XYZ file of C-alpha atoms in Angstrom:
241
model
C -102.820 -51.136 -182.375
C -99.737 -51.977 -181.385
C -98.287 -48.293 -183.040
C -100.961 -47.068 -181.277
C -100.560 -48.415 -177.806
C -96.805 -47.736 -178.409
C -97.612 -43.790 -179.163
C -99.532 -43.980 -175.972
C -96.750 -45.345 -173.624
C -94.273 -42.671 -175.266
C -96.565 -39.973 -175.019
C -97.571 -40.825 -171.059
C -93.213 -40.998 -170.636
C -93.099 -37.814 -171.682
C -95.499 -35.686 -169.746
C -94.311 -37.594 -166.547
C -90.141 -36.453 -167.694
C -91.916 -32.853 -168.276
C -93.284 -32.920 -164.695
C -90.486 -34.469 -163.527
C -87.792 -31.902 -165.241
C -90.405 -28.716 -163.475
C -90.712 -29.850 -159.946
C -86.564 -30.053 -160.306
C -86.581 -26.574 -161.777
C -88.600 -25.815 -158.707
C -86.509 -27.834 -155.875
C -83.569 -25.949 -158.192
C -85.078 -22.514 -158.045
C -86.036 -23.045 -154.663
C -82.546 -24.144 -153.193
C -80.892 -21.634 -155.519
C -83.121 -18.396 -153.649
C -82.021 -20.032 -149.853
C -78.937 -20.109 -151.232
C -78.384 -16.320 -152.179
C -80.672 -14.617 -149.236
C -77.697 -16.521 -146.953
C -75.326 -14.257 -148.868
C -77.258 -11.479 -149.468
C -77.438 -11.873 -145.552
C -73.493 -12.131 -145.231
C -73.331 -9.076 -147.694
C -75.435 -6.885 -145.441
C -73.331 -8.046 -142.558
C -70.234 -7.207 -144.357
C -71.475 -4.171 -145.751
C -72.506 -2.724 -141.836
C -68.962 -3.860 -140.881
C -68.015 -1.184 -142.998
C -69.685 0.953 -142.346
C -69.366 1.192 -138.807
C -65.377 1.390 -139.698
C -65.701 4.305 -142.009
C -67.434 5.726 -138.941
C -65.022 5.185 -136.789
C -62.006 6.725 -138.744
C -64.409 9.960 -140.303
C -67.217 10.534 -137.606
C -69.795 12.585 -139.087
C -71.452 16.015 -139.306
C -74.902 16.241 -140.053
C -75.990 20.099 -140.357
C -80.117 21.241 -140.899
C -80.685 22.332 -144.214
C -82.545 25.333 -143.881
C -79.992 27.320 -141.522
C -77.108 25.131 -141.125
C -76.895 24.696 -138.197
C -75.166 21.601 -136.756
C -77.486 18.831 -135.417
C -75.140 16.158 -134.940
C -70.997 16.214 -134.920
C -68.760 13.478 -134.590
C -65.135 13.059 -134.489
C -63.221 10.365 -135.383
C -62.763 7.784 -132.462
C -60.008 6.480 -130.689
C -61.026 2.815 -129.884
C -59.639 1.182 -126.815
C -59.952 -1.823 -125.354
C -61.933 -3.534 -122.341
C -59.277 -3.756 -120.609
C -57.637 -0.717 -120.966
C -61.224 1.081 -120.042
C -61.552 -1.177 -116.679
C -58.186 0.443 -115.297
C -59.489 3.814 -116.356
C -62.099 2.905 -113.912
C -64.458 2.641 -116.625
C -64.436 5.556 -118.242
C -63.908 7.108 -121.664
C -61.414 9.536 -122.283
C -63.429 12.618 -123.925
C -60.251 14.812 -124.674
C -59.093 11.970 -126.975
C -63.140 10.890 -128.290
C -62.606 7.721 -126.919
C -64.987 5.004 -127.296
C -64.625 0.791 -126.050
C -65.146 -1.758 -127.629
C -67.274 -4.274 -125.915
C -66.373 -7.637 -127.392
C -69.263 -10.108 -126.337
C -71.735 -7.175 -128.362
C -69.406 -5.319 -130.537
C -71.238 -2.493 -129.376
C -68.639 0.621 -129.215
C -69.321 3.295 -125.838
C -68.412 6.252 -125.112
C -69.558 7.319 -121.501
C -70.275 11.443 -121.364
C -71.188 11.693 -117.611
C -71.093 8.851 -115.197
C -73.768 10.608 -113.980
C -75.439 11.610 -110.271
C -76.857 8.922 -107.654
C -76.644 5.068 -107.747
C -76.461 2.371 -110.303
C -79.293 0.308 -110.769
C -78.696 -2.419 -107.885
C -79.735 -5.988 -107.854
C -83.108 -7.201 -108.074
C -84.375 -3.539 -108.716
C -86.845 -2.092 -111.077
C -86.781 1.639 -112.191
C -88.280 3.726 -114.435
C -85.676 5.535 -116.844
C -86.706 9.152 -119.050
C -84.220 9.196 -121.731
C -83.903 12.160 -124.120
C -81.708 10.565 -127.225
C -80.789 10.669 -130.756
C -80.657 7.558 -133.361
C -78.422 8.261 -136.035
C -78.438 5.634 -139.417
C -74.482 4.946 -139.833
C -75.793 3.473 -143.798
C -78.175 6.138 -144.644
C -75.913 8.720 -142.774
C -79.059 10.415 -141.737
C -80.779 11.283 -138.075
C -83.643 8.479 -138.307
C -85.125 9.756 -134.664
C -84.691 12.066 -132.032
C -86.762 13.262 -129.034
C -83.632 16.097 -128.027
C -85.230 19.273 -129.738
C -87.957 22.093 -128.931
C -90.742 19.810 -130.747
C -90.608 16.817 -128.608
C -88.684 18.440 -125.654
C -91.823 17.490 -123.151
C -92.151 14.049 -124.087
C -88.771 12.090 -122.820
C -88.483 8.269 -123.754
C -89.816 6.302 -120.867
C -88.874 3.179 -119.594
C -89.596 0.088 -117.156
C -85.588 -1.309 -116.367
C -84.861 -4.124 -114.405
C -81.291 -5.675 -112.886
C -81.389 -9.070 -112.740
C -77.723 -10.213 -111.315
C -76.104 -8.526 -113.831
C -79.118 -8.725 -116.758
C -80.272 -6.042 -117.928
C -84.135 -6.077 -119.032
C -86.560 -3.269 -120.086
C -89.061 -1.898 -121.682
C -90.536 1.067 -123.083
C -93.854 2.603 -121.514
C -94.026 5.640 -123.908
C -92.234 7.566 -126.264
C -90.632 7.999 -129.622
C -89.248 4.460 -130.016
C -92.461 2.924 -129.441
C -94.496 4.209 -131.294
C -92.056 4.583 -134.376
C -90.776 0.851 -134.493
C -93.986 -0.453 -132.774
C -92.293 -2.263 -130.076
C -92.118 -2.155 -126.393
C -88.765 -3.912 -126.123
C -85.736 -1.938 -125.327
C -83.115 -2.999 -127.731
C -80.142 -4.392 -125.809
C -77.607 -1.052 -127.006
C -79.581 0.868 -124.666
C -79.725 -1.523 -121.499
C -75.403 -2.007 -122.008
C -74.727 1.607 -119.694
C -76.703 0.435 -116.976
C -73.615 -1.863 -115.756
C -71.879 1.393 -115.691
C -73.515 4.361 -115.375
C -75.495 6.084 -112.679
C -78.874 6.920 -112.093
C -80.131 10.076 -110.722
C -82.572 13.162 -110.893
C -80.486 16.011 -111.202
C -82.208 17.749 -107.824
C -79.753 20.282 -107.982
C -77.456 22.734 -110.405
C -74.611 20.757 -109.593
C -75.985 17.478 -110.092
C -75.754 15.871 -113.712
C -77.626 12.882 -115.548
C -75.771 10.251 -117.322
C -75.120 10.619 -121.406
C -73.452 7.846 -123.746
C -72.351 7.929 -127.293
C -72.835 4.158 -128.765
C -72.442 2.277 -131.880
C -74.684 -0.065 -132.563
C -74.952 -3.240 -134.475
C -78.230 -4.239 -136.222
C -77.412 -7.923 -133.857
C -78.177 -5.034 -130.707
C -80.047 -2.908 -131.649
C -84.222 -1.761 -132.304
C -86.819 -4.098 -134.600
C -85.891 -2.411 -137.794
C -81.936 -1.980 -137.615
C -82.351 -6.077 -137.427
C -84.199 -6.688 -140.195
C -82.580 -4.741 -142.670
C -78.832 -5.225 -141.171
C -78.053 -1.903 -140.187
C -75.917 -0.435 -137.417
C -76.941 3.063 -135.329
C -75.273 5.500 -133.718
C -77.079 6.889 -130.118
C -76.929 9.680 -127.705
C -78.306 9.077 -124.706
C -79.047 10.619 -121.639
C -80.251 8.328 -118.593
C -82.341 10.172 -116.004
C -84.303 7.801 -112.973
C -88.128 8.333 -112.949
C -90.176 8.690 -109.906
């Protein structure tokens, strides 16, 4: 009888120990998984920095597969500081393919044309029409665009507001809103509004603003943020009615 009781206690202790070890294993696995996710995100950020660095050094040339026509060409980039940019009246030298690094956001910006008209004033909300190319730097491919013949009649349309230098915006219509299923305008698209004018090119001599940008995931659209990749953009800005 005593032997039976001892065996019962032994079996109970074994089951308890197995349960404890199982729970301990689960905790360890969850902890390891969490650490691994953090490491993976860190690796993705490092990879993104490397792709941006390589893009700056080498640029890119995207050709149409059938015709061989150039769809996008970016020469090696010369990076300038915000101090140099400010001393140049907030302009970038196109002949030297200059881009200014905006330290706060990590965005690289080239102002190809400052544009006709006036800047978006404090307290003002305006409708802005855009033509753009979105190039996935890591994927080395054009991801989205509305500057070609198939979409020439449908510009991107967004509503933008300047509140004491804080620019916000939402897409009214267009491919960005449709493709990424989000109305919020990425920070990368709004940053140039501090430096460019919004006009309507009502005469032959008027030219609307045009910029080129390298946008890290932290200032990009939703997919770039979740997958951690940078995009290159070429965007025009035209004031809507």
